[in-house]
Coordinates of C-alpha atoms in Angstrom, one line a residue:
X234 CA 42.3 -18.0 -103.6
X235 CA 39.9 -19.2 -101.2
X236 CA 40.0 -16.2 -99.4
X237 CA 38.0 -14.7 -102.0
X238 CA 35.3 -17.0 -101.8
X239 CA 34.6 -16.5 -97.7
X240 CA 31.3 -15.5 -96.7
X241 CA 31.6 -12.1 -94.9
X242 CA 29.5 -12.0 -91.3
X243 CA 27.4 -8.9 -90.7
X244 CA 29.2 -6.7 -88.0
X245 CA 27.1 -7.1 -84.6
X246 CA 24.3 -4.2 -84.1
X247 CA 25.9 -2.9 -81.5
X248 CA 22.4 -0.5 -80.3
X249 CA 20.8 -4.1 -79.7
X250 CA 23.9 -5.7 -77.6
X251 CA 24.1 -2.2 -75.3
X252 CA 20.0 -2.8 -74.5
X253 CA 20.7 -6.3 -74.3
X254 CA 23.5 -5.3 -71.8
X255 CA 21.4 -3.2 -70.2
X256 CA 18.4 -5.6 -69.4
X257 CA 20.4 -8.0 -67.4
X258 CA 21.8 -5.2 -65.3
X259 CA 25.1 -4.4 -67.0
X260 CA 25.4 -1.3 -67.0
X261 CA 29.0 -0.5 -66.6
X262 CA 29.6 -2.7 -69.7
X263 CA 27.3 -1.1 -71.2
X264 CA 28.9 2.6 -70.7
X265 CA 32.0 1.3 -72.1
X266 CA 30.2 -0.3 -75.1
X267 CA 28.6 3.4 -76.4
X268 CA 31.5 5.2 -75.7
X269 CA 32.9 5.2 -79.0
X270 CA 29.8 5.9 -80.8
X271 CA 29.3 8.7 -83.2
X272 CA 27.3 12.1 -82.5
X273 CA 25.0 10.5 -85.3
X274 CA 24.2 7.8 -82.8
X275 CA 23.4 10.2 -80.4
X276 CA 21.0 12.3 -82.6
X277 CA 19.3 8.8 -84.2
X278 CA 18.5 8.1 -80.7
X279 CA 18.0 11.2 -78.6
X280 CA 18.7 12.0 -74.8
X281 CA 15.8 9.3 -73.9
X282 CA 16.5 6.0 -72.2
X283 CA 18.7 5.2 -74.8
X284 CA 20.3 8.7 -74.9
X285 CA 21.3 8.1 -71.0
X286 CA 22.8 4.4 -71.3
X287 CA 24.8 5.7 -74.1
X288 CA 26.5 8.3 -71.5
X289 CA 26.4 6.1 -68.7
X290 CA 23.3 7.9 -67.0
X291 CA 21.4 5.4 -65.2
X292 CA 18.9 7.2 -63.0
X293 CA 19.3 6.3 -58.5
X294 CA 16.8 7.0 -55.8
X295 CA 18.6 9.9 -54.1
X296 CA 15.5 11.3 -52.0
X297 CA 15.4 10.3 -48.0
X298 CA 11.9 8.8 -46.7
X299 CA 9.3 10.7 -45.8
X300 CA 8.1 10.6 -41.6
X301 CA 4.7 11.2 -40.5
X302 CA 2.2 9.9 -38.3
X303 CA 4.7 10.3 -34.8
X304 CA 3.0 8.9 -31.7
X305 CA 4.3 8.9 -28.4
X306 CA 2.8 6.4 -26.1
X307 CA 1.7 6.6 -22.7
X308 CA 5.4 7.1 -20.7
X309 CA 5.9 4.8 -17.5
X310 CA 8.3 5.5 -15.2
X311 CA 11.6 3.4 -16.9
X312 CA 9.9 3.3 -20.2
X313 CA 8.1 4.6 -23.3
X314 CA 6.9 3.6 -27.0
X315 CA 7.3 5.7 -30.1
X316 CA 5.6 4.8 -33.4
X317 CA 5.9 6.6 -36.8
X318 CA 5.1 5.5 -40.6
X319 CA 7.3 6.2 -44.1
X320 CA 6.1 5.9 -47.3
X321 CA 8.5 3.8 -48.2
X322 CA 10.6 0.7 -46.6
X323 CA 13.1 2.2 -44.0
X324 CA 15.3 1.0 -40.9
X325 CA 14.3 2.9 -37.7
X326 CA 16.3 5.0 -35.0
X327 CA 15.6 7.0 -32.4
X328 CA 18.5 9.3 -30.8
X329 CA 17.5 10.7 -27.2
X330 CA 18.6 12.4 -23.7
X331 CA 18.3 14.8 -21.3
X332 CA 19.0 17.3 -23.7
X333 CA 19.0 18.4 -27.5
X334 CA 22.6 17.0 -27.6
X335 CA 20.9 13.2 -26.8
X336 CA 23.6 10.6 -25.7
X337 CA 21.8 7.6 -26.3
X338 CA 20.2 5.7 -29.3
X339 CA 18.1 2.8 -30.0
X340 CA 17.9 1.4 -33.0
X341 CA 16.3 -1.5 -35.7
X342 CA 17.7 -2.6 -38.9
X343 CA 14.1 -4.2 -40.1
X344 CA 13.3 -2.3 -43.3
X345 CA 9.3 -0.9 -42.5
X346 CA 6.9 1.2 -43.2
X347 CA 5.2 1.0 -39.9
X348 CA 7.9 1.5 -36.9
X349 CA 7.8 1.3 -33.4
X350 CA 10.4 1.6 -31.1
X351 CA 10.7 1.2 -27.3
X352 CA 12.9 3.2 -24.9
X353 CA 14.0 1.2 -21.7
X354 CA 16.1 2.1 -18.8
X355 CA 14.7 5.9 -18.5
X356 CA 14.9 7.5 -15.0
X357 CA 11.7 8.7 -13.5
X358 CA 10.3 11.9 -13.4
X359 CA 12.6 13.3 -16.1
X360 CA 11.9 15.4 -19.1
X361 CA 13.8 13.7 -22.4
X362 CA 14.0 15.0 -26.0
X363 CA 14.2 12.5 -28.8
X364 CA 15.1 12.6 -32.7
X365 CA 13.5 9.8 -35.4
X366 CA 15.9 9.4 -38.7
X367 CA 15.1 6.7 -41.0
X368 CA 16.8 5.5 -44.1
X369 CA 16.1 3.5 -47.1
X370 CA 18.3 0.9 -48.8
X371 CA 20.2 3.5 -50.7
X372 CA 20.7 4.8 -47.2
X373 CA 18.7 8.1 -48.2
X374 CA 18.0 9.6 -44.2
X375 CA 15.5 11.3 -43.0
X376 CA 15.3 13.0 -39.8
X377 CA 12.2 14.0 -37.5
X378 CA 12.5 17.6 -35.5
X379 CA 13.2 17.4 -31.8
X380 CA 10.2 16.1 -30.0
X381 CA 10.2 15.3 -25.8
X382 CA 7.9 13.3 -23.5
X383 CA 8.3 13.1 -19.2
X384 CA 8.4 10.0 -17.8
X385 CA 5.6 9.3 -14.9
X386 CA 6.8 8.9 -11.3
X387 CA 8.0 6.0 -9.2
X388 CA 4.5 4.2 -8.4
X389 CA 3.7 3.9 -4.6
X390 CA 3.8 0.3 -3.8
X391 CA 3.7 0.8 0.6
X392 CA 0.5 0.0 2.3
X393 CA -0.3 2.7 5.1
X394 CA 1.3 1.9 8.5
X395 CA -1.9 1.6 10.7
X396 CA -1.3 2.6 14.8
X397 CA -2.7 4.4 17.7
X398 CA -6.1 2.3 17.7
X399 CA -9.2 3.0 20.0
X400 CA -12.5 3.0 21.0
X401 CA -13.7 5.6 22.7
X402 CA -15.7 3.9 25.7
X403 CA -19.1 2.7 23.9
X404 CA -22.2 4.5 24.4
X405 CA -25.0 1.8 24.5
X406 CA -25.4 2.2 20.8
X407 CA -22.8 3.9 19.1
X408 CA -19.2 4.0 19.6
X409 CA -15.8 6.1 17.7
X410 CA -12.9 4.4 16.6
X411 CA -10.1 6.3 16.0
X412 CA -6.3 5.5 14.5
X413 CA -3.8 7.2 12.8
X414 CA -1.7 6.1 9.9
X415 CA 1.7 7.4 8.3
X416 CA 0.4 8.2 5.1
X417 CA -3.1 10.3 3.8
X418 CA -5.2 7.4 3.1
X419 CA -9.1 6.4 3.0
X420 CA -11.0 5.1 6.4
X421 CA -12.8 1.7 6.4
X422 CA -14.2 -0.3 10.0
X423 CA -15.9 -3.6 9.9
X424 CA -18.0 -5.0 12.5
X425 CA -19.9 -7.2 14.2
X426 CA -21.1 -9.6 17.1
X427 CA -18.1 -12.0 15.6
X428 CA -15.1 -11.9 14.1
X429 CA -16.8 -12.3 10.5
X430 CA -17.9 -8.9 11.2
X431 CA -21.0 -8.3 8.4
X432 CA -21.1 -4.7 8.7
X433 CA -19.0 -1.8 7.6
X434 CA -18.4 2.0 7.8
X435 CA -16.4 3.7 5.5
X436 CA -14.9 7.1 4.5
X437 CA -13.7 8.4 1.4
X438 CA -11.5 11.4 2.6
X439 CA -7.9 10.9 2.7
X440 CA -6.0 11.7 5.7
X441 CA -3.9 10.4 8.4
X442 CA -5.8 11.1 12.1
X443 CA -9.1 8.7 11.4
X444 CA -12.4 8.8 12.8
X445 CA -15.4 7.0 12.4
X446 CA -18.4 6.6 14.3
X447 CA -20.6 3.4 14.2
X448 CA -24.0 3.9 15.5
X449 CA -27.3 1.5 15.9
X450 CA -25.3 -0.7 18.1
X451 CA -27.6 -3.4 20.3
X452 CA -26.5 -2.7 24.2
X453 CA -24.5 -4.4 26.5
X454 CA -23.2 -6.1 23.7
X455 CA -19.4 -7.2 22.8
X456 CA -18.6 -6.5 19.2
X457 CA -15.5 -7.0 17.3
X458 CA -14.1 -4.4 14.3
X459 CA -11.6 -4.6 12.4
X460 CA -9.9 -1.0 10.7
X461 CA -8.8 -0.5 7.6
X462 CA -6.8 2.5 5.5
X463 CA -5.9 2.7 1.7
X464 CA -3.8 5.6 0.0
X465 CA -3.9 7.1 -3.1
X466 CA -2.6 4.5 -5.1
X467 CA -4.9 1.4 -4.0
X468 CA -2.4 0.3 -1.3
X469 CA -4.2 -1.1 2.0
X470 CA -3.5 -2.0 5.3
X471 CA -5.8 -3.8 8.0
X472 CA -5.6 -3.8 11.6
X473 CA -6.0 -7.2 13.5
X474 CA -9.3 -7.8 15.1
X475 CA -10.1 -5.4 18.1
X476 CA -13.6 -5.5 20.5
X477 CA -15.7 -3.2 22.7
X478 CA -18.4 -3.4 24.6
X479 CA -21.7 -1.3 24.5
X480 CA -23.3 0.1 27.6
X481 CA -26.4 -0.4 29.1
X482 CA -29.4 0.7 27.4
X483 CA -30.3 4.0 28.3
X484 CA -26.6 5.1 29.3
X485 CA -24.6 7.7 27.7
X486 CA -20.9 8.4 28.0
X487 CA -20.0 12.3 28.8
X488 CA -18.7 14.6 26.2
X489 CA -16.3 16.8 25.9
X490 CA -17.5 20.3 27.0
X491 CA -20.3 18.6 29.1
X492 CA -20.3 19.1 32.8
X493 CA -21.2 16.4 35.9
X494 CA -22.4 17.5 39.1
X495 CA -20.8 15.7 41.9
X496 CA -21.8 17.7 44.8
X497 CA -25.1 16.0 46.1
X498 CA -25.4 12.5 46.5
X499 CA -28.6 9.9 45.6
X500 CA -31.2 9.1 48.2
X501 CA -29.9 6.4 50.9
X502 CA -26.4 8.2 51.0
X503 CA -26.4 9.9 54.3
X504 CA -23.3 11.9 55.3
X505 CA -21.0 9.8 53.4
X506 CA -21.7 6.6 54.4
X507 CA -23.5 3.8 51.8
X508 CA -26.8 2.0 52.4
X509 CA -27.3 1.1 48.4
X510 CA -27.1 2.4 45.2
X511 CA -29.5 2.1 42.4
X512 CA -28.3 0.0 39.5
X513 CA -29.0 3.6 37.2
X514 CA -26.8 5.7 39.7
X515 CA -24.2 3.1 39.6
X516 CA -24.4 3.3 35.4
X517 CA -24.4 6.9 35.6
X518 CA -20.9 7.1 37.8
X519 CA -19.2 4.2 35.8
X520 CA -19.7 5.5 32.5
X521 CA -18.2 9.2 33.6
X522 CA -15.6 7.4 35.6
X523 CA -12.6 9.2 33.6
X524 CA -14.6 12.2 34.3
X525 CA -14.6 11.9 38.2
X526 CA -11.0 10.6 38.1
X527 CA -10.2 13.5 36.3
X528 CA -11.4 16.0 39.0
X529 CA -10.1 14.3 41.6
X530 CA -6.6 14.5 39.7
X531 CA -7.1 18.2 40.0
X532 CA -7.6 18.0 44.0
X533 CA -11.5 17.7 44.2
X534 CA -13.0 15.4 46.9
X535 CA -15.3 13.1 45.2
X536 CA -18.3 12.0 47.4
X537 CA -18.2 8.3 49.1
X538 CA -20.8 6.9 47.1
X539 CA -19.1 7.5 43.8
X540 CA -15.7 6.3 45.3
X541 CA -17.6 3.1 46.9
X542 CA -19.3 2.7 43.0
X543 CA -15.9 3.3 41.3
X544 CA -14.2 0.8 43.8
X545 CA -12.0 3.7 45.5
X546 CA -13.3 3.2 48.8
X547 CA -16.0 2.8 51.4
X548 CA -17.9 -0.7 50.1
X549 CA -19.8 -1.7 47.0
X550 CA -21.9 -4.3 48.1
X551 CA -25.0 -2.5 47.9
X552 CA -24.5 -2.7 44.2
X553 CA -24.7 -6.8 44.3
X554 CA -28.0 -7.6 44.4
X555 CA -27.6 -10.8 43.0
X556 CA -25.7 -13.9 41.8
X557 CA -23.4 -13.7 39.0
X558 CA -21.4 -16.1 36.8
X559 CA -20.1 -16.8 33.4
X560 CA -22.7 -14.9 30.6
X561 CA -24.4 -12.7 32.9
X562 CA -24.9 -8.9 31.5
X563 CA -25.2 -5.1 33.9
X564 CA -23.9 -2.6 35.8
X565 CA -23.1 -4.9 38.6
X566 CA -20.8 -7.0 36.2
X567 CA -19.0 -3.9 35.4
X568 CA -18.3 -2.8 39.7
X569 CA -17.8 -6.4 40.1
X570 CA -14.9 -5.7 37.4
X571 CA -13.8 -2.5 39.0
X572 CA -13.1 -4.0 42.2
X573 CA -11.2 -6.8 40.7
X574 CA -8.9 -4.7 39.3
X575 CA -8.6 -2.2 42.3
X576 CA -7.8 -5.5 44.5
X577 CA -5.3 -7.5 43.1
X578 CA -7.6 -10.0 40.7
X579 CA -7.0 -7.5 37.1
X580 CA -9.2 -8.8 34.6
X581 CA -7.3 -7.6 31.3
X582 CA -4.2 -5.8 31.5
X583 CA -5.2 -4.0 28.5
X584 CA -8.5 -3.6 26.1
X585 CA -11.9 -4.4 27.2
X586 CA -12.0 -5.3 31.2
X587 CA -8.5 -3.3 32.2
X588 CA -8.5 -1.2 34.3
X589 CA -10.7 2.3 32.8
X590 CA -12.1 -0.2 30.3
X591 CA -14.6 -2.2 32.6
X592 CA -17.5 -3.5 31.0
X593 CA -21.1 -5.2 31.7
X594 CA -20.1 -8.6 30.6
X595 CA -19.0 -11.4 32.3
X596 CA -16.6 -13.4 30.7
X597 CA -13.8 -15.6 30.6
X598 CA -11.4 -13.0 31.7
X599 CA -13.9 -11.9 34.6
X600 CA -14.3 -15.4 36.0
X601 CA -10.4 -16.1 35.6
X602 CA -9.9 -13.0 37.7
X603 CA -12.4 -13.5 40.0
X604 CA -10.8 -17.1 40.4
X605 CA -7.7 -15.8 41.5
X606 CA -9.5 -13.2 43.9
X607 CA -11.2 -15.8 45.8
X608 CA -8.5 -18.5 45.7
X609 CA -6.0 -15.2 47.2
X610 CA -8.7 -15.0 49.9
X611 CA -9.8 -18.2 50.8
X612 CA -13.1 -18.2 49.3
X613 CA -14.0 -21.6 48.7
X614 CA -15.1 -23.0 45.9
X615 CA -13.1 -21.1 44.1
X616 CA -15.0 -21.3 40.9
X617 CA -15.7 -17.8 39.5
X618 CA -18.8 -17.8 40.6
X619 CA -20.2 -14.7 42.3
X620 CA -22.5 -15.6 45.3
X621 CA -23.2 -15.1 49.0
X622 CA -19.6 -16.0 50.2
X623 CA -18.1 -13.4 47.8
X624 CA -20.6 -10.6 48.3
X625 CA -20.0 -10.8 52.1
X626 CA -15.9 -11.2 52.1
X627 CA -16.1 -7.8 49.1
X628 CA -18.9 -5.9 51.9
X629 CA -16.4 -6.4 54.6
X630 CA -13.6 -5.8 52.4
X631 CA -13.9 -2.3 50.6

């Protein structure tokens, strides 16, 4: 028959299709393919690689990353970053909260080495405690111990509110300016002859009743100063421009603790009555004029003369020895402004010229009032300009 003639095929090696099986990632198949075989299969080819496909016993990563290298950055107040490294690719997660039981989680499915995650939306000032786990693709985990950071304060963002400014009345080269401000904060003026100021005075201490002196002043001049306060977190403020006028050269204000006679009057003052004053005796009594107005608060009779200098009484015309107009610098500027505002004409309702705050120059606001003054009493021309006519109506006018 012609069965007996059929060429018999070799019976497959079934070790080489179980490798082959193997190679291309079949392993299942490849279980069920040794299954049957002999425990002489097992001894030809040991418990090796071969020995393990044969039983199924294809080796997995079962071990969890490692986590080193945990940094904490610098905490804000809302926020913070934390980096760590594994030694091998790993998604990242960090649970955290107010307490070891966390609440919260933020997470990143990028498989790393290098991680970094940032925490939002943190409240201020508070202590947090946070936990790292990453896991491989076999989702092997790894956890970090509990670690915690504080989160930095609200920042101050308010400039100092700047108030209470003043200048003590100017010596005829230094003057104080003092303010106040509603938060401890740094001391700054700037000055000069204009409103660019040039020049400025500083202190570093931080508090909130401010005092600073400025000295080397040129006298009987009008400067302008500006003040200025930062606290401790860079936030300044600035005053608007202010001005004061020095003194005459020579004069100096009293201070506190010092003591003015008042009892005996200058030379040409008999029993009361006026017959001149000396431009220094004038500078003298102006420039302690909240001194005398002081003590006669407390029921003291102040002399005529310094009531007649002052502009309280009896007559000042023997301080007007000459003409004055717009520009002109001395003590007599500074009566002329004292009886001004004593009768009617006020040169500045507040600040340099009102009334406690007379000074040696003639300005605008002197002429104004002095316009008004002679207009009120029929001096004519009424053009601010100090001369005969108004020295005579003021002499019979105290």
């Amino acid at each position: 028959m012609a069965e007996d003639h059929m060429e018999v095929l070799p019976r497959p090696n079934r070790l080489a299709v179980a490798v082959l099986v193997l190679m291309i990632g079949g392993s299942i198949l490849c279980t069920s393919l040794f299954s049957p075989l002999s425990a002489a299969a097992d001894t030809a080819y040991g418990s090796g690689l071969y020995g393990a496909a044969l039983y199924g016993g294809v080796v997995l990563d079962a071990t969890g990353p490692v986590i080193s290298s945990i940094v904490e950055g610098t905490p804000s107040d809302t926020s913070i970053t934390i980096t760590w490294s594994t030694d091998e690719a790993a998604n990242s997660r960090i649970d955290y909260g107010a307490t070891v039981s966390y609440g919260s989680a933020s997470t990143s499915a990028s498989l790393v080495t290098s991680h970094s995650i940032t925490l939002t939306g943190l409240s201020p000032s508070t202590t947090y405690h946070y936990r790292i786990q990453s896991a491989d693709t076999l989702s092997n985990s790894t956890n970090s111990s509990d670690g915690t950071f504080t989160t930095s304060a609200t920042p101050d963002v308010t400039d100092p509110s700047i108030s209470s400014i003043s200048a003590r009345t100017p010596d005829s080269t230094e003057v104080t300016i003092r303010w106040t401000t509603d938060e401890s904060s740094d001391s700054a003026v700037a000055y000069g002859t204009t409103a660019s100021y040039g020049a400025t005075t500083t202190s570093s201490s931080l508090v909130t009743s401010h005092s600073v002196d400025l000295s080397n002043l040129l006298p009987l001049t009008t400067y302008h100063y500006r003040v200025r306060s930062a606290d401790g977190s860079g936030n300044a403020s600035f005053s608007s421009d202010q001005t004061f006028t020095t003194a005459e050269q020579g004069t100096t204000q009293n201070r506190p603790g010092q003591s003015v006679s008042i009892a005996r009057g200058p030379a040409g003052y008999a029993g009361g009555t006026s017959t001149g004053v000396s431009a220094e005796i004038s500078a003298i009594i102006i420039a302690n004029r909240d001194v005398f107005l002081f003590a006669q608060a407390q029921g003291i009779a102040l002399p005529a003369y310094i009531l007649q200098v002052l502009g309280m009484g009896g007559t000042a015309a023997g301080s007007f020895t000459r003409d004055l107009e717009t520009g002109a610098m001395g003590v007599d500027v500074r009566t002329l402004q004292v009886y001004l505002n004593t009768h009617g004409a006020v040169v500045a309702a507040t600040g340099a010229g009102s009334v406690g705050n007379e000074t040696q120059f003639f300005g605008p606001a002197t002429k104004a009032a002095l316009i008004r003054f002679q207009t009120a009493n029929g001096i004519v021309p009424a053009a601010g300009y100090f001369g005969p006519k108004t020295r005579a109506y003021i002499a019979s006018h105290p």
